[in-house]
PDB file of C-alpha atoms in Angstrom:
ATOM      1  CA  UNK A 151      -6.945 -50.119 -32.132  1.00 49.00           C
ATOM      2  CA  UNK A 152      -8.471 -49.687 -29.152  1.00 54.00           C
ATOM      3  CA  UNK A 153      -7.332 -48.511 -25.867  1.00 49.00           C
ATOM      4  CA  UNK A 154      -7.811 -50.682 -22.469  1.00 56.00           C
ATOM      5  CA  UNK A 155     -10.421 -49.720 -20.106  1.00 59.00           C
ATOM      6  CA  UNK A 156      -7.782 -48.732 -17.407  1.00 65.00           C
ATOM      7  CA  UNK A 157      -5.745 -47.315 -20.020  1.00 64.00           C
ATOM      8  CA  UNK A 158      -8.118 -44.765 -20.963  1.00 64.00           C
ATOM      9  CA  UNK A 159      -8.335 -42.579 -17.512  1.00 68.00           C
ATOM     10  CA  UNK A 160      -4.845 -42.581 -17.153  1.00 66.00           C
ATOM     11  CA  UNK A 161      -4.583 -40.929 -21.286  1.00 66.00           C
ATOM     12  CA  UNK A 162      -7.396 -38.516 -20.181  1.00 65.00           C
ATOM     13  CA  UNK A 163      -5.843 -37.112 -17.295  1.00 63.00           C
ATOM     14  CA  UNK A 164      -2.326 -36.554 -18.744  1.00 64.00           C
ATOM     15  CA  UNK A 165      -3.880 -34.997 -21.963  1.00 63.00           C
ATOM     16  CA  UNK A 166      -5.721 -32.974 -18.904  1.00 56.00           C
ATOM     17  CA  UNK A 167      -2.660 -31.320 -16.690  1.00 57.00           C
ATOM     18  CA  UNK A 168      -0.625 -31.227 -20.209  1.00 60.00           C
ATOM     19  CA  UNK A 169      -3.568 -28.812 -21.524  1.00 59.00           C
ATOM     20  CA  UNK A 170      -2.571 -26.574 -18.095  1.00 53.00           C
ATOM     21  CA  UNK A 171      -1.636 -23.071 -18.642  1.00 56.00           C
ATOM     22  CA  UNK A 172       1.857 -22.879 -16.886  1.00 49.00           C
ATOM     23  CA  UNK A 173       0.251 -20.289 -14.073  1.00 48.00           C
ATOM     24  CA  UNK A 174      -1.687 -22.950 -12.679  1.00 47.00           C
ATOM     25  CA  UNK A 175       0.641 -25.809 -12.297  1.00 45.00           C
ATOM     26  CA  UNK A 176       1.353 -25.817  -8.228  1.00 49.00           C
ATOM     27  CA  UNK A 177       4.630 -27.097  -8.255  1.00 47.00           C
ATOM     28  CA  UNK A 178       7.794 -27.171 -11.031  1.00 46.00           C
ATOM     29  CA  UNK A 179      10.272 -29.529 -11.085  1.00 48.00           C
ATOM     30  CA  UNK A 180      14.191 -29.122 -10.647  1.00 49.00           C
ATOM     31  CA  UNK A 181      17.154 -30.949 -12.156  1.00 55.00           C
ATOM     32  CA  UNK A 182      16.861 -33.561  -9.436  1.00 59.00           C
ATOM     33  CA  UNK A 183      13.435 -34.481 -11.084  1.00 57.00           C
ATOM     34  CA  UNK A 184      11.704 -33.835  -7.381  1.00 57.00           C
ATOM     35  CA  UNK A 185       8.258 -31.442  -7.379  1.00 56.00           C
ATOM     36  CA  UNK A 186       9.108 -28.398  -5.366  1.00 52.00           C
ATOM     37  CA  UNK A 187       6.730 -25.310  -4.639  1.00 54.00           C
ATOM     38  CA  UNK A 188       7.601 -22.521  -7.127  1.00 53.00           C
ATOM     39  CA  UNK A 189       9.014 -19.470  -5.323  1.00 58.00           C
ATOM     40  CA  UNK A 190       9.372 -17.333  -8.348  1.00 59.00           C
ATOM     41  CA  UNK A 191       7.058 -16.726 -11.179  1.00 62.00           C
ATOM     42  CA  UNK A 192       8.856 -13.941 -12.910  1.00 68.00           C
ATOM     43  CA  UNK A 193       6.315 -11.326 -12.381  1.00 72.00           C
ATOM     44  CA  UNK A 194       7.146  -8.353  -9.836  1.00 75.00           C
ATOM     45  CA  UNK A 195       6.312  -9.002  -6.077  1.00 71.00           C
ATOM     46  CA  UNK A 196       2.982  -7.061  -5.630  1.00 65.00           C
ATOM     47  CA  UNK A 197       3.265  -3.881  -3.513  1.00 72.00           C
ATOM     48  CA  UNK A 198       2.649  -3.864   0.128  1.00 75.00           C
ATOM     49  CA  UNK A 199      -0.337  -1.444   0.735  1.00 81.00           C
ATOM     50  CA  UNK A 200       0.501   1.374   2.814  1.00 87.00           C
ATOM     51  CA  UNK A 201      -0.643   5.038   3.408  1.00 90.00           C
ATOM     52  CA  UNK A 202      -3.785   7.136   5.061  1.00 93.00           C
ATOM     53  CA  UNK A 203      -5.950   8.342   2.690  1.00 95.00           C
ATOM     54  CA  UNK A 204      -5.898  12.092   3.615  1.00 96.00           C
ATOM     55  CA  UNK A 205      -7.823  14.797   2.342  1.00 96.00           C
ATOM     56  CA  UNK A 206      -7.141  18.916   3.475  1.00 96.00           C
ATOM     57  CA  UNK A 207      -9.160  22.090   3.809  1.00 97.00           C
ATOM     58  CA  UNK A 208      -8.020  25.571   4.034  1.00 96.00           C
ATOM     59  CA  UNK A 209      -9.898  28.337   5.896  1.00 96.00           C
ATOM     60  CA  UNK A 210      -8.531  31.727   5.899  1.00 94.00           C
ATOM     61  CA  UNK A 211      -5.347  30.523   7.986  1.00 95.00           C
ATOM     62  CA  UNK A 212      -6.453  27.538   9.663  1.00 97.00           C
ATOM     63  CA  UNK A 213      -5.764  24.397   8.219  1.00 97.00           C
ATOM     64  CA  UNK A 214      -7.887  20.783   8.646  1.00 97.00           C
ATOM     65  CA  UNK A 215      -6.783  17.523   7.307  1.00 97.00           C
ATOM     66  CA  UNK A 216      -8.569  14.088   8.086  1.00 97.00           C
ATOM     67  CA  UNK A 217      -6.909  11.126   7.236  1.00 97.00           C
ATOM     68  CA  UNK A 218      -8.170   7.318   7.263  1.00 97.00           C
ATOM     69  CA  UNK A 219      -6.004   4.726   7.329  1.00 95.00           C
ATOM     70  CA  UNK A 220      -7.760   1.378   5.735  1.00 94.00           C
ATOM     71  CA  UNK A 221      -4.630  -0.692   5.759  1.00 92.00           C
ATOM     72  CA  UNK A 222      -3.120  -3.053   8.252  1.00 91.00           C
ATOM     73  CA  UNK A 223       0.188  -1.159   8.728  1.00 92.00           C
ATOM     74  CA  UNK A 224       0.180   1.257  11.425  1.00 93.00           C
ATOM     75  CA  UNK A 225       0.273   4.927   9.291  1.00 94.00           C
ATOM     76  CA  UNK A 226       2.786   7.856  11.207  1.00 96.00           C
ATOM     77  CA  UNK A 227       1.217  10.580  10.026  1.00 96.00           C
ATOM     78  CA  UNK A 228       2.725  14.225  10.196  1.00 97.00           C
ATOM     79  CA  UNK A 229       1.063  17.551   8.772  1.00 97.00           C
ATOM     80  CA  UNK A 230       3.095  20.400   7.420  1.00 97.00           C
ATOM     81  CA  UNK A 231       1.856  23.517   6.910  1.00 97.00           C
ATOM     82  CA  UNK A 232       3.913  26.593   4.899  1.00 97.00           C
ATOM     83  CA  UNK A 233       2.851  30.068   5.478  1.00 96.00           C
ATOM     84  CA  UNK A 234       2.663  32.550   2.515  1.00 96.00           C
ATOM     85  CA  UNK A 235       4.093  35.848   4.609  1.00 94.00           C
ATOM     86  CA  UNK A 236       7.977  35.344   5.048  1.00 93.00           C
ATOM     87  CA  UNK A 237       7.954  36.289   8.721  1.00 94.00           C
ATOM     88  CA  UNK A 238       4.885  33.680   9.499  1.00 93.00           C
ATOM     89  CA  UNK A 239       6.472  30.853  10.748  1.00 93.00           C
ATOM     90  CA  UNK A 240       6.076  27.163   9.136  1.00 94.00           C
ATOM     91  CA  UNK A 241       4.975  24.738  11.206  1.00 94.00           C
ATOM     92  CA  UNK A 242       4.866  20.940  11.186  1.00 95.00           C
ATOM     93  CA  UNK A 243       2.800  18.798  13.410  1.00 95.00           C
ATOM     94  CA  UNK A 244       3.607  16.290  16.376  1.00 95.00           C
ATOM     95  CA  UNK A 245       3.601  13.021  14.780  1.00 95.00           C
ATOM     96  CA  UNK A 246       0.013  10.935  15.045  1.00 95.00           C
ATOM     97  CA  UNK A 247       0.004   6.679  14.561  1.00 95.00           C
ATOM     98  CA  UNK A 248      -2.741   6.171  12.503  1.00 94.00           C
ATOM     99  CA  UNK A 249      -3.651   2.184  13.245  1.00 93.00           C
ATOM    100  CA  UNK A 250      -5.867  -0.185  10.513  1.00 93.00           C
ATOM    101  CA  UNK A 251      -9.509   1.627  10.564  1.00 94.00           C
ATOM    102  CA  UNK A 252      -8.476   4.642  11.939  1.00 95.00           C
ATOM    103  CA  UNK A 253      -9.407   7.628  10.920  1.00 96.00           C
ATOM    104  CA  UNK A 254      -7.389  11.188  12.679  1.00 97.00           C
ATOM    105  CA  UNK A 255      -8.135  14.796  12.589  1.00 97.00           C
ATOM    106  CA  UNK A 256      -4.633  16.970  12.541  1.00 97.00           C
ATOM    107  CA  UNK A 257      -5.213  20.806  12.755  1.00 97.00           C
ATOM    108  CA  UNK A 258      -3.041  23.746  12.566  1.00 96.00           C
ATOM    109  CA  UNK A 259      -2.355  27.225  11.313  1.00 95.00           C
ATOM    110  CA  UNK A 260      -0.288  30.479  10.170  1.00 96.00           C
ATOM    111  CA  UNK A 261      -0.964  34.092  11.517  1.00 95.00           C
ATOM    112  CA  UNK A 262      -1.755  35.051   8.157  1.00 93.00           C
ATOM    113  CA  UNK A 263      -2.268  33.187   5.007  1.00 95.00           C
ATOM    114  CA  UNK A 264      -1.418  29.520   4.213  1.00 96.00           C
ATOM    115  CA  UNK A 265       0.862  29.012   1.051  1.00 96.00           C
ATOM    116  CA  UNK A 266       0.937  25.031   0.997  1.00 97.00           C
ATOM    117  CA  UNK A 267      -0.214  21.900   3.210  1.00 97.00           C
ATOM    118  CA  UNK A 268       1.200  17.983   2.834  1.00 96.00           C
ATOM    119  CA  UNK A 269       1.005  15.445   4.810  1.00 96.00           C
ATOM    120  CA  UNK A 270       3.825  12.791   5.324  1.00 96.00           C
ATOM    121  CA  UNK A 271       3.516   9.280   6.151  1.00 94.00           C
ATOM    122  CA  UNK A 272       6.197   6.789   7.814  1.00 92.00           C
ATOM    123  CA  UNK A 273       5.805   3.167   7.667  1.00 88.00           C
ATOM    124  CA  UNK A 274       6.718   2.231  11.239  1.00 70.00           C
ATOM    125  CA  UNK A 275       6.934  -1.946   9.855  1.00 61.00           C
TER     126      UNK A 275
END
């Protein structure tokens, strides 16, 4: 038996989006047999991008860190600095905004040597 001429399209297509991987259908349907836009896939959301890249020296007791920020979210940046004598006082820097393509220089120091150095970063979205 053969199949009409404008019976044969029609076949070819179905066979077509039926042959879809799930993933790339654009809409699903719902009980009330409408197409809607799927809102979730079951995967996790992927994470929002965040944080300066920073990198720190040490020199004797002064302390360097530069930090880039390649993301759009503005980066607060803060750089904490522990001293290794226990009557050297710890400090912590003023906090910097780091914006998309920025990159900042935060400096400071002990009187004597430095035990540690971090930097923390605050979303301010």
């Amino acid at each position: 038996m053969r199949l009409s001429r404008s019976l044969a399209p029609v076949t070819v297509a179905v066979a077509l989006v039926l042959s879809l991987p799930y993933d790339a259908m654009p809409y699903a349907r719902v009980d009330d047999g409408k197409p809607h836009a799927r809102v979730d896939d079951g995967k996790p959301a992927a994470p929002d991008l965040f944080g300066a890249a920073c990198r720190t020296a040490v020199h004797g007791s002064h302390v360097v860190a530069y930090c880039h920020n390649p993301y759009v979210d503005t980066d607060r940046l803060r750089l904490h600095i522990e001293c290794a004598r226990w009557w050297d006082i710890d400090t912590d820097s003023a906090p910097v905004d780091t914006g998309p393509a920025m990159t900042v220089r935060l400096t400071g120091r002990c009187w004597k040597e430095v035990r540690s150095v971090w930097i923390s970063h605050q979303n301010e979205h």
